[in-house]
Amino acid sequence: MTNFKTADICDDYASEVQVCQLDLRSYGKKRRFFGKIETVQVFEDNVLFEEALESVPEGSVIVVNGGGSTNCALMGDRLAGIAVSRKLAGVIINGCIRDSADIASMDVGVLALGTNPLKSKKNGIGERDVSFTFGNVHWKPGDYVYADEDGVIVALEKLV
């Protein structure tokens, strides 16, 4: 379902949602997406992110806390292609992507801080299925995230 609006959800559930205060840019073809949150916490290393892309349930939104680093990209067209093929709703990255022109034509939601052509390290350092905070939001596996042209909000349960 993509006929929700974050503004309407905020109007109806203002006391039950958190609004992300990070200025994320939309890169994927889907500008509006929602789903159950799966989390990955890494720093300039995308091995665990790729593992999550290959294993989380269809319809999920993977939230990657890359520590806000803009030194390299955590996702490019190959990883975005995995998200599309596995029918994920979207990816939200507190970090950068690359191959943005290719990702723009892919049928998946992708939000990130920006772009950087340099690929990340491949050491497999980080954590999956953990809670963390960025953008004034507490991101927790199993909560729901809603993203559209107006912003990103998080709720403890499915609201639409």
XYZ file of C-alpha atoms in Angstrom:
160
model
C 0.000 0.000 0.000
C 1.465 3.337 -0.998
C -1.500 5.664 -0.605
C -0.544 6.764 2.929
C 0.872 10.196 3.700
C 3.246 10.791 6.595
C 1.503 14.128 7.218
C -1.855 12.368 7.672
C -0.292 9.730 9.941
C 1.227 12.513 12.048
C -2.158 14.238 12.238
C -3.877 11.053 13.410
C -1.111 9.613 15.608
C 1.039 12.582 16.675
C 1.683 11.212 20.170
C 2.564 7.739 18.849
C 5.174 8.513 16.200
C 8.757 9.736 16.097
C 9.757 12.073 13.269
C 13.251 11.701 11.839
C 15.111 15.019 11.991
C 17.889 13.930 9.615
C 17.891 15.469 6.137
C 17.755 12.286 4.055
C 17.630 12.403 0.253
C 15.539 10.027 -1.828
C 17.431 8.043 -4.490
C 15.269 5.057 -5.398
C 12.328 4.971 -7.801
C 9.876 4.521 -4.901
C 9.435 7.849 -3.132
C 6.860 6.441 -0.711
C 7.378 3.196 1.195
C 6.806 1.591 4.569
C 7.538 -1.632 6.369
C 8.814 -3.414 9.430
C 12.268 -2.261 10.472
C 15.344 -4.499 10.288
C 18.540 -2.895 11.582
C 22.241 -2.945 10.766
C 24.914 -0.892 12.532
C 28.220 -0.513 10.683
C 30.929 2.047 10.034
C 32.356 2.336 6.517
C 31.893 -1.451 6.064
C 28.913 -2.996 4.265
C 29.363 -6.775 4.697
C 26.654 -7.113 7.361
C 24.368 -4.847 5.349
C 24.676 -7.161 2.347
C 23.948 -10.165 4.588
C 20.801 -8.423 5.827
C 19.690 -7.635 2.266
C 19.963 -11.324 1.439
C 18.077 -12.597 4.495
C 15.415 -10.209 5.856
C 11.728 -10.873 5.063
C 10.080 -9.512 1.912
C 8.517 -6.079 2.490
C 11.042 -5.087 5.174
C 12.828 -1.758 5.438
C 16.501 -2.084 6.342
C 17.727 0.836 8.438
C 21.505 1.163 8.349
C 23.237 3.279 10.956
C 26.486 4.086 9.203
C 27.412 6.629 11.849
C 26.673 9.485 9.459
C 29.945 8.871 7.621
C 30.235 10.455 4.195
C 33.718 9.001 3.572
C 32.455 6.110 1.419
C 29.282 4.493 0.077
C 27.527 1.699 1.940
C 25.331 0.755 -1.039
C 25.662 0.790 -4.807
C 23.657 -0.605 -7.710
C 24.543 -4.237 -6.936
C 23.190 -4.096 -3.377
C 20.169 -2.076 -4.503
C 19.522 -4.821 -7.051
C 19.434 -7.373 -4.224
C 16.844 -5.227 -2.427
C 14.707 -5.131 -5.576
C 14.990 -8.852 -6.310
C 14.052 -9.719 -2.718
C 11.064 -7.321 -2.851
C 12.171 -5.182 0.082
C 10.146 -2.019 0.647
C 13.194 0.157 1.122
C 16.508 1.043 2.680
C 17.304 4.003 4.925
C 21.008 4.755 5.347
C 22.641 7.119 7.823
C 25.520 7.308 5.362
C 26.104 7.427 1.602
C 25.293 5.472 -1.541
C 26.896 5.377 -4.996
C 25.611 4.536 -8.495
C 22.776 6.971 -7.801
C 21.758 7.316 -11.474
C 21.235 3.549 -11.712
C 19.454 3.335 -8.353
C 17.049 6.080 -9.467
C 15.514 3.643 -11.955
C 15.214 0.742 -9.479
C 11.831 -0.103 -7.956
C 12.814 0.313 -4.308
C 12.849 3.118 -1.768
C 16.335 4.385 -0.938
C 17.038 7.224 1.469
C 20.578 8.313 2.359
C 22.588 11.345 3.425
C 24.294 11.724 0.055
C 26.577 10.072 -2.456
C 30.230 9.116 -2.591
C 31.851 7.086 -5.420
C 34.260 5.279 -3.054
C 33.197 1.769 -1.982
C 33.227 0.704 1.652
C 35.525 -1.700 3.470
C 34.708 -5.421 3.544
C 35.768 -6.482 7.053
C 32.379 -7.655 8.344
C 32.524 -5.421 11.403
C 29.254 -4.236 12.921
C 26.008 -5.529 14.415
C 22.614 -6.664 13.193
C 19.236 -6.567 14.917
C 20.259 -3.891 17.413
C 18.599 -0.650 18.481
C 20.266 2.699 17.872
C 19.465 6.384 17.593
C 19.986 8.891 14.794
C 17.915 11.779 13.484
C 16.249 12.102 16.892
C 14.587 8.689 16.378
C 15.133 5.459 18.309
C 15.315 2.789 15.569
C 14.330 -0.636 16.868
C 13.903 -3.922 14.976
C 10.228 -4.782 14.617
C 8.926 -1.202 14.714
C 7.410 0.302 11.559
C 8.804 3.086 9.398
C 6.870 5.226 6.929
C 8.680 7.375 4.369
C 7.400 9.748 1.701
C 8.155 13.114 0.122
C 7.476 14.895 3.433
C 9.713 12.854 5.691
C 10.279 9.712 7.707
C 8.321 8.618 10.770
C 8.565 5.606 13.066
C 5.819 3.899 15.065
C 5.784 0.951 17.454
C 3.126 -0.794 15.375
C 1.607 -0.805 11.908
C -0.646 2.263 11.571
C -1.963 1.998 7.997
